[in-house]
Coordinates of C-alpha atoms and ligand atoms in Angstrom, one line a residue:
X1 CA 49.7 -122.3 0.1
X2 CA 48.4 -119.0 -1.5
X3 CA 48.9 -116.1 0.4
X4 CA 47.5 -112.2 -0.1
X5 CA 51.1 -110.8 0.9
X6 CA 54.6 -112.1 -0.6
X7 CA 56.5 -112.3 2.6
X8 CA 60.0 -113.5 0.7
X9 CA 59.8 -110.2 -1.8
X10 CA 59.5 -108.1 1.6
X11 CA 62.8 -109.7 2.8
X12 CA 64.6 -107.4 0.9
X13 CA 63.0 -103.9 0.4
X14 CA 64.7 -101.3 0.6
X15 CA 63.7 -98.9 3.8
X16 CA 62.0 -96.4 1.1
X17 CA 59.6 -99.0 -0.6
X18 CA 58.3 -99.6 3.1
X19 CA 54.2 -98.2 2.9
X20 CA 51.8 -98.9 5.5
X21 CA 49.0 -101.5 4.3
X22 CA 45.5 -100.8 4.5
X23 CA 42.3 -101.5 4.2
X24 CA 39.8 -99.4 5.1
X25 CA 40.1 -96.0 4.9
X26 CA 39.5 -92.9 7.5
X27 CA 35.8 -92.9 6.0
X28 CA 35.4 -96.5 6.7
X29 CA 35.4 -97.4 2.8
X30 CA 37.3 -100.1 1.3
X31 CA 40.6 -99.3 -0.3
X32 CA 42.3 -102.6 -1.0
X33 CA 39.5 -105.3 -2.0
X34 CA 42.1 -107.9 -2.8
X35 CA 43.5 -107.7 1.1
X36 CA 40.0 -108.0 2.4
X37 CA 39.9 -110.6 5.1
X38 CA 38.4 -113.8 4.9
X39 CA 35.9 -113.1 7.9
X40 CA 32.2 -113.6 7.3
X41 CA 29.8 -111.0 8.7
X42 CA 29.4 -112.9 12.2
X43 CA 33.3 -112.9 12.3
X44 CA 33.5 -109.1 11.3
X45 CA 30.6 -108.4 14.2
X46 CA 32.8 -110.4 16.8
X47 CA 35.7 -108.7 15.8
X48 CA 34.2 -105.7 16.7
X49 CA 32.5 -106.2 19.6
X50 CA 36.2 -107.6 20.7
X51 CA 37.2 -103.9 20.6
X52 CA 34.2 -102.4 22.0
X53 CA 34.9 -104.5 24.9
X54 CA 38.4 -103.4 25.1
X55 CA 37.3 -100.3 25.1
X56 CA 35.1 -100.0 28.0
X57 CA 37.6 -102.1 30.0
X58 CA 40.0 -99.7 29.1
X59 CA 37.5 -97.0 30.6
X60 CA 36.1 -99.4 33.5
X61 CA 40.2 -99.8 34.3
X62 CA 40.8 -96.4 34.8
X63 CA 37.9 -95.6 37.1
X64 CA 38.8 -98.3 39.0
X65 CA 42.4 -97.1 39.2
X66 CA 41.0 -93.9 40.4
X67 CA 38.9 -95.4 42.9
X68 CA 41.9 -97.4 44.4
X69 CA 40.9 -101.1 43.3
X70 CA 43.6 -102.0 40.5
X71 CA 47.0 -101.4 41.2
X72 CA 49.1 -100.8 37.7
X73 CA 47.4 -99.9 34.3
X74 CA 48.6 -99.2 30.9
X75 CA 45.5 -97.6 29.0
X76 CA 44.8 -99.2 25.9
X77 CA 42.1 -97.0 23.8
X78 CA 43.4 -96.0 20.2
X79 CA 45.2 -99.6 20.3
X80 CA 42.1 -101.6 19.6
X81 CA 43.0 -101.9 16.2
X82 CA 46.6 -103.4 16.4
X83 CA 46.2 -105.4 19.7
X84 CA 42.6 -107.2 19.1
X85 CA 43.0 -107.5 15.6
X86 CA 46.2 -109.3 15.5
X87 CA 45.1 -111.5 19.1
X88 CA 41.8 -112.5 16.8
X89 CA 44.0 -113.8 13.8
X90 CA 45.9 -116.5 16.4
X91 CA 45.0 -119.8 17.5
X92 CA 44.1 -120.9 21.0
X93 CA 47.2 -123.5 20.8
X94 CA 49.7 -120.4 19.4
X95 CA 51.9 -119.3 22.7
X96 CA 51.3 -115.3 23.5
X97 CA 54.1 -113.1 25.5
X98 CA 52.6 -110.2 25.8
X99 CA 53.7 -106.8 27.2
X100 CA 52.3 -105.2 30.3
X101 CA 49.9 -103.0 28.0
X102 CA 48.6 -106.4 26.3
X103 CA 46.3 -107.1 29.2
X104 CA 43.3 -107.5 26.5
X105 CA 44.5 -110.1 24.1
X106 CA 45.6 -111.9 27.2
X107 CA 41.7 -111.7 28.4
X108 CA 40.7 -112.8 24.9
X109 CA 43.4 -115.7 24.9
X110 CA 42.0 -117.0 27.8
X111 CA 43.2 -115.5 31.0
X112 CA 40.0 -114.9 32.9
X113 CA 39.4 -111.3 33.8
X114 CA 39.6 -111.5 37.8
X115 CA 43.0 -112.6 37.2
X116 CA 44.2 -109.7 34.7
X117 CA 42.9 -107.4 37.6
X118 CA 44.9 -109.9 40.4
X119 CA 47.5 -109.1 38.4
X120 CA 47.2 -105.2 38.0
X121 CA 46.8 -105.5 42.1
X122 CA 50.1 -107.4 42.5
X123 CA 48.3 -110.8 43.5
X124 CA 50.4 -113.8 43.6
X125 CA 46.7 -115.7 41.7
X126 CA 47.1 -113.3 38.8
X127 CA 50.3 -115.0 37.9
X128 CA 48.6 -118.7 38.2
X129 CA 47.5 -119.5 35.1
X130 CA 44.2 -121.9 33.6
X131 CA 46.0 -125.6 32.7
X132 CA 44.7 -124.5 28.5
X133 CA 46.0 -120.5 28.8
X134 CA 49.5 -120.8 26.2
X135 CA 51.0 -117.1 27.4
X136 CA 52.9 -115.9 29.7
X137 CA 52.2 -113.4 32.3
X138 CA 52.9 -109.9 31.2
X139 CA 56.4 -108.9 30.8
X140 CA 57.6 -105.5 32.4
X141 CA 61.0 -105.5 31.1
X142 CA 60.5 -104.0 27.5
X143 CA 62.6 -105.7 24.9
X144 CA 62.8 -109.1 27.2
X145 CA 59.5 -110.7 25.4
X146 CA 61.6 -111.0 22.1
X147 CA 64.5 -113.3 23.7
X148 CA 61.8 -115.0 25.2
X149 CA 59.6 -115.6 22.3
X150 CA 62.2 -116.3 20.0
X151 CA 63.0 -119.1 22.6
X152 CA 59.4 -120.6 22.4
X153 CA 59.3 -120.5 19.0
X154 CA 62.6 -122.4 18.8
X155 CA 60.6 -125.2 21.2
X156 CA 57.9 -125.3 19.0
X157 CA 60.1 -125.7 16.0
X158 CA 61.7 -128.6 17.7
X159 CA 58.5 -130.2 18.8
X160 CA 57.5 -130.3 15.1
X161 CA 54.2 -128.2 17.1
X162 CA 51.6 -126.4 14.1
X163 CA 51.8 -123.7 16.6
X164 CA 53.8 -120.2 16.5
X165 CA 54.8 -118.0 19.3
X166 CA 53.7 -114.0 19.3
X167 CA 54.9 -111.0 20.9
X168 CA 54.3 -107.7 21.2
X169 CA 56.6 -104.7 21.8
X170 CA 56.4 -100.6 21.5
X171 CA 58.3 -98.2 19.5
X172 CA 60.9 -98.1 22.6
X173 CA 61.4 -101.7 22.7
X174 CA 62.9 -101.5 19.3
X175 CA 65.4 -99.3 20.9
X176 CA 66.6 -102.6 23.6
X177 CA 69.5 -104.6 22.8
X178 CA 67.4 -107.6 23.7
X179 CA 65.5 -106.7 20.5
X180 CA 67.9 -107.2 18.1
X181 CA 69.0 -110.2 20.0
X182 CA 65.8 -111.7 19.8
X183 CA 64.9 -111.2 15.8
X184 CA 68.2 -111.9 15.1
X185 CA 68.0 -115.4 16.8
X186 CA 64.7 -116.5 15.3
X187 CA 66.0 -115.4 12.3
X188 CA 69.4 -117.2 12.2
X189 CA 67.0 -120.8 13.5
X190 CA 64.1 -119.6 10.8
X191 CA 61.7 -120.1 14.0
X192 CA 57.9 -119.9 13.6
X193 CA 57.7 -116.3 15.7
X194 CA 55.6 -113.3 14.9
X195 CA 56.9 -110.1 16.2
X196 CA 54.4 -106.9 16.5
X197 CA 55.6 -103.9 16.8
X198 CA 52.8 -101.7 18.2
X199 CA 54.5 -98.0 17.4
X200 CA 52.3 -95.6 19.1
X201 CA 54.5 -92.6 18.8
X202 CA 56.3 -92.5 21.5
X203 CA 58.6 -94.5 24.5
X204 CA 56.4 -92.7 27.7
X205 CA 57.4 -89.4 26.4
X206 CA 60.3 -89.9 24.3
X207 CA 59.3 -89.5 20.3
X208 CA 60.0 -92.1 17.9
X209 CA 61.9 -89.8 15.8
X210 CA 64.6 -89.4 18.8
X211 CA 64.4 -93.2 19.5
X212 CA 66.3 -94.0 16.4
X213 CA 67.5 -92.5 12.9
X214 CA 65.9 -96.1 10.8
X215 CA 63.3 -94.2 8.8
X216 CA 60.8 -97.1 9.8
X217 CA 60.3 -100.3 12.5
X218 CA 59.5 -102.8 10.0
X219 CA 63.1 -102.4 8.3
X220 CA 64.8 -103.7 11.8
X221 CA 63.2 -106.9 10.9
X222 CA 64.8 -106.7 7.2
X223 CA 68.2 -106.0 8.7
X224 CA 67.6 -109.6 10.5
X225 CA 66.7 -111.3 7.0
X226 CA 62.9 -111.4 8.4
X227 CA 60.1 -109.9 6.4
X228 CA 59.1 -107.0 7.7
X229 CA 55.7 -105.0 7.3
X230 CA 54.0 -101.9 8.0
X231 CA 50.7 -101.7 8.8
X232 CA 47.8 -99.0 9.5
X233 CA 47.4 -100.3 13.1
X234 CA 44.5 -97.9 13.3
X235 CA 42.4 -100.4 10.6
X236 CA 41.3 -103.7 12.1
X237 CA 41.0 -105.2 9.1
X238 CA 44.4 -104.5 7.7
X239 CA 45.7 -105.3 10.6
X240 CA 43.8 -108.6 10.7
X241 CA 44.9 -109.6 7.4
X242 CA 48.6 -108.7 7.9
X243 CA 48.5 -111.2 11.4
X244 CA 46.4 -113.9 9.9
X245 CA 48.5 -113.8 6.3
X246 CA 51.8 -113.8 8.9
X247 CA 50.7 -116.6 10.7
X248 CA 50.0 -119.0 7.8
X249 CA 53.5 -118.1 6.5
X250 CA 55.1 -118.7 10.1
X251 CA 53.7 -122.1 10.6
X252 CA 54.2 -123.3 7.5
X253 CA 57.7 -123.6 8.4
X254 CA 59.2 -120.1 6.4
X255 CA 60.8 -118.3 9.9
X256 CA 59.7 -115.5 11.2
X257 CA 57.9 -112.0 10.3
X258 CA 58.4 -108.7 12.0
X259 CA 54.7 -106.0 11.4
X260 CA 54.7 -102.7 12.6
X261 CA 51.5 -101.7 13.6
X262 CA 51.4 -97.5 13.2
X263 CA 49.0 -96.3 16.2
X264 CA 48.2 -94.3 19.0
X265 CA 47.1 -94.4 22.5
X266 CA 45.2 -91.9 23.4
X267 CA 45.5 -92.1 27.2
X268 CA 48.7 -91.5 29.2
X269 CA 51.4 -94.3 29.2
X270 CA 50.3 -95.5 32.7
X271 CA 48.3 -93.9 35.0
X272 CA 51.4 -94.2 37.4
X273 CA 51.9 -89.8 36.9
X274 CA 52.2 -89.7 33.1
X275 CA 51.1 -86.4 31.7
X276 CA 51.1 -86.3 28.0
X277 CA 50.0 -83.0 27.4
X278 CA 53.6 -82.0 28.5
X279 CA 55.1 -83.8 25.6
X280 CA 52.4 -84.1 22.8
X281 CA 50.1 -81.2 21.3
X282 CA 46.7 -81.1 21.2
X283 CA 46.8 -80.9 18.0
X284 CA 48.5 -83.4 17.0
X285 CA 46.2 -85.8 19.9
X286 CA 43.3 -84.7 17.7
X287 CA 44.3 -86.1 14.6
X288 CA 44.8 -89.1 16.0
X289 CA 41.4 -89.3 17.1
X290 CA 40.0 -88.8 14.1
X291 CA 41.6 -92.1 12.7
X292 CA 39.9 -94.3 15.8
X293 CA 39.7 -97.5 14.9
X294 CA 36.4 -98.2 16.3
X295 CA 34.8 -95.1 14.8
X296 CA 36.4 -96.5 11.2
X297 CA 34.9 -99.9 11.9
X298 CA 31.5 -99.2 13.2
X299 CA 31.4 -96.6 10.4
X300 CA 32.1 -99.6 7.8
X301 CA 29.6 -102.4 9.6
X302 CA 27.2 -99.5 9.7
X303 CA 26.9 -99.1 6.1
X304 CA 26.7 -103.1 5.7
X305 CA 23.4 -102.6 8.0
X306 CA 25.3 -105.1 10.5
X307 CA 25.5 -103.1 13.2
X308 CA 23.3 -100.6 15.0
X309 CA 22.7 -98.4 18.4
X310 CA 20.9 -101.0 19.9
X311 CA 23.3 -104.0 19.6
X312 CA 25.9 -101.2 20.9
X313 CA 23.8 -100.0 24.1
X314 CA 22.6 -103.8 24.8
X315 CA 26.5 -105.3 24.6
X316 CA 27.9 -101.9 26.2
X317 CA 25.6 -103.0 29.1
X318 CA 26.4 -106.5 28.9
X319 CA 30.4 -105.8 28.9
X320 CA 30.0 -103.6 32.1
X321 CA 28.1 -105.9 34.0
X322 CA 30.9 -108.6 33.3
X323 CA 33.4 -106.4 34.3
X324 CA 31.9 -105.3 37.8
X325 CA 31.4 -109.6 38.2
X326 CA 35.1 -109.6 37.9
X327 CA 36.1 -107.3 40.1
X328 CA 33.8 -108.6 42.5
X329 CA 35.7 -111.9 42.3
X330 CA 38.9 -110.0 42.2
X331 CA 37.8 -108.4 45.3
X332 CA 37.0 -111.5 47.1
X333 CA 41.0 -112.4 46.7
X334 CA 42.1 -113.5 50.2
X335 CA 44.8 -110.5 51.1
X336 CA 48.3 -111.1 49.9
X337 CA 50.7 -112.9 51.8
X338 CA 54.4 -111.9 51.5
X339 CA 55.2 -115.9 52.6
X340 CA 52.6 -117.0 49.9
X341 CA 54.5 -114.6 47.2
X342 CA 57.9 -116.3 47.8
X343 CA 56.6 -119.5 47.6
X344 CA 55.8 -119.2 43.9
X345 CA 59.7 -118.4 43.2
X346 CA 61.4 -121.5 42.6
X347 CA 59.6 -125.5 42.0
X348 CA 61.7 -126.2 44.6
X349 CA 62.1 -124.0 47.0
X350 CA 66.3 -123.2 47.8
X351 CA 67.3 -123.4 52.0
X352 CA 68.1 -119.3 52.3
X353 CA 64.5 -118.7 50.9
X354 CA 63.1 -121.3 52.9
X355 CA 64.6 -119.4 56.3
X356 CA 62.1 -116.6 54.6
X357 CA 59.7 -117.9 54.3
X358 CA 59.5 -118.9 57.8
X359 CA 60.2 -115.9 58.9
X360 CA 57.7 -114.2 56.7
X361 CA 54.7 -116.8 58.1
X362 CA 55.9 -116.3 61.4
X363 CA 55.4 -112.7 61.4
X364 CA 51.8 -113.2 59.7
X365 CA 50.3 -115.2 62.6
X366 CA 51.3 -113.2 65.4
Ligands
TPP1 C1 64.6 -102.8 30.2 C2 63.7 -101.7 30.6 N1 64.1 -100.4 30.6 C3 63.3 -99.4 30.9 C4 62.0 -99.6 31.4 C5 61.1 -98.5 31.8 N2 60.1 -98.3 30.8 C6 58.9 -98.8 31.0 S1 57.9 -98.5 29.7 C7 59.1 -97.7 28.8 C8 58.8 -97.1 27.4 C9 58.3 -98.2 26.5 O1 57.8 -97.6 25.3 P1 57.4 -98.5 24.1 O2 58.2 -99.7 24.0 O3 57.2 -97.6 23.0 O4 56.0 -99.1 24.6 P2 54.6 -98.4 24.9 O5 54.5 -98.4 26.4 O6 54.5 -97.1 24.3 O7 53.5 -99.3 24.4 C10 60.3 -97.7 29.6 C11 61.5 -97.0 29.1 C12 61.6 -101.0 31.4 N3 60.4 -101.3 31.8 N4 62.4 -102.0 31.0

């Protein structure tokens, strides 16, 4: 196995040799040729297109948000990089536990979209999975998706399964106890796990800075004797590299690898009453624009000649005609039981819920 990264050497870097990898630059040019991922042109317009999508549902979520049709949503635009660039690196088969601000790589993993929005709305059928969809449903609890993962990955390891298990936390999750926990487990069983950290700056409105004195993310990995990496999570390409180079190293039976992706949302941390312009500057928010990822992208594809306004205007209206279909669907939901919602606890169902659950279906048909 040849690999573009040497995952052992980065076991033991010291926390000042840790540089974010990148490919292409702020101007869309290519800085590191020999990372360059092995995507043909098709691959790199998908890829692409995968973020454009994210970011009109990102967009189409809000509005509907605003207009009272989805319950809770954790915008996604500046992410596109780090979260659909790492999801289009995995497998179908490889088992994804994402965060509750990982709605899109769920989507593209397979979780049809009337069910992410089931989900945002609290709906017991957002939680019922397709038979093929290897994830779990979001997790809330920040830190929690490492134990968990660490877990899976231990069960694939045992299975003797090609597969690895891959999980996303923030800057704040690295913070949790349950994140050491977790590295340090699939370290110790050398499981096939990737860990992404997606460091956007800040835990809601606490900075990264005040988080933690370790100068990076990626070095919390190190301290579990699991590569660890930093990455420009605002270039797709690096970012796809890192993932797909991570992956190969995983499954091949060589333990885990911890990436921190360095990003930014742009948006509030939900739209639950954050406010970010009462903890960030708008100076600072600006800078971070100018690194979008999309912009970076198109910017490179546009020079290739593989990309233009039209294809962007056609898909654009393409992606919000999808999206209105799913909420439609969504929509048409039949209303939320509480009786319905307990039943989905246990496989089998204990007495004292049971008494509930009476109770609860009892009080819906009067
Ligand atoms: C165990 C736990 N403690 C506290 C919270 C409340 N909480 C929700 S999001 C959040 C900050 C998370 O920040 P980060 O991990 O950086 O992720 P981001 O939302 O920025 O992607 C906190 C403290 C929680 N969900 N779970």
């Amino acid at each position: 196995m040849t690999l573009k990264i040497d995952f052992e050497a980065l076991k033991t870097l010291s926390p000042a040799e840790i540089k974010p990898i990148q490919v292409l630059d702020e101007q869309g040019k290519v800085v590191a040729p020999e990372l360059f991922p092995d995507l043909s042109d098709e691959r790199l317009v998908e890829l692409f297109k995968k973020m454009l999508w994210s970011r009109i549902l990102d967009e189409r979520s809000t509005k509907l948000n605003r207009q009272g049709r989805l319950g809770f949503f954790a915008p996604t635009a500046g992410e596109e990089a780090s979260q659909i660039a790492s999801e289009f690196a995995m497998q179908k088969e490889d088992f994804l536990l994402p965060a509750y601000r990982d709605v899109p790589q769920l989507v593209m993993h397979g979780l049809p979209l009337e069910k992410a929005f089931l989900w945002s709305r609290g709906h017991v059928l957002g939680n019922q999975y397709p038979d093929d969809l290897v994830a779990l449903p979001p997790q809330i609890i920040i830190g929690a998706q490492y134990v968990q993962a660490a877990g899976v990955a231990l069960g694939l390891k045992k299975k003797g399964s090609p597969n690895v298990a891959y999980t996303y936390t923030g800057d704040g999750g690295t913070s949790q106890g349950d994140f050491y926990e977790g590295i340090n487990f699939a370290g110790a069983f050398q499981v096939p796990a990737i860990f992404v950290v997606q460091n956007n700056g800040y835990a809601i409105s606490v900075p990264r800075t005040v988080q933690t004195a370790a100068k990076t993310l990626a070095q919390k990995g190190i301290a579990a004797g699991i590569p660890g990496l930093q990455v420009d999570g605002m270039d797709a390409l690096a970012v796809y590299t890192v993932m797909s180079e991570a992956r190969k190293y995983s499954a091949a039976g060589n333990g885990p690898v911890l990436i921190e992706t360095l990003t930014y949302r742009f948006g509030p941390h939900t739209l639950s009453g954050d406010d970010p312009h009462r903890y960030r500057t708008a100076n600072e928010e600006n800078e971070w624009l100018q690194k979008d990822p999309l912009i970076r992208f198109r910017t490179y594809l546009d020079a290739k000649g593989l990309w233009s306004k039209e294809q962007e205007e056609d898909f654009t209206a393409q992606v919000n005609e999808e999206i209105t279909e799913a909420m439609k669907k969504a929509e048409q939901a039949p209303k939320q039981k509480i009786s319905e919602y307990l039943k989905n606890v246990f496989v089998e169902t204990p007495q004292a819920l049971e008494e509930q659950i009476a109770k609860f279906v009892a009080k819906e048909e009067e």
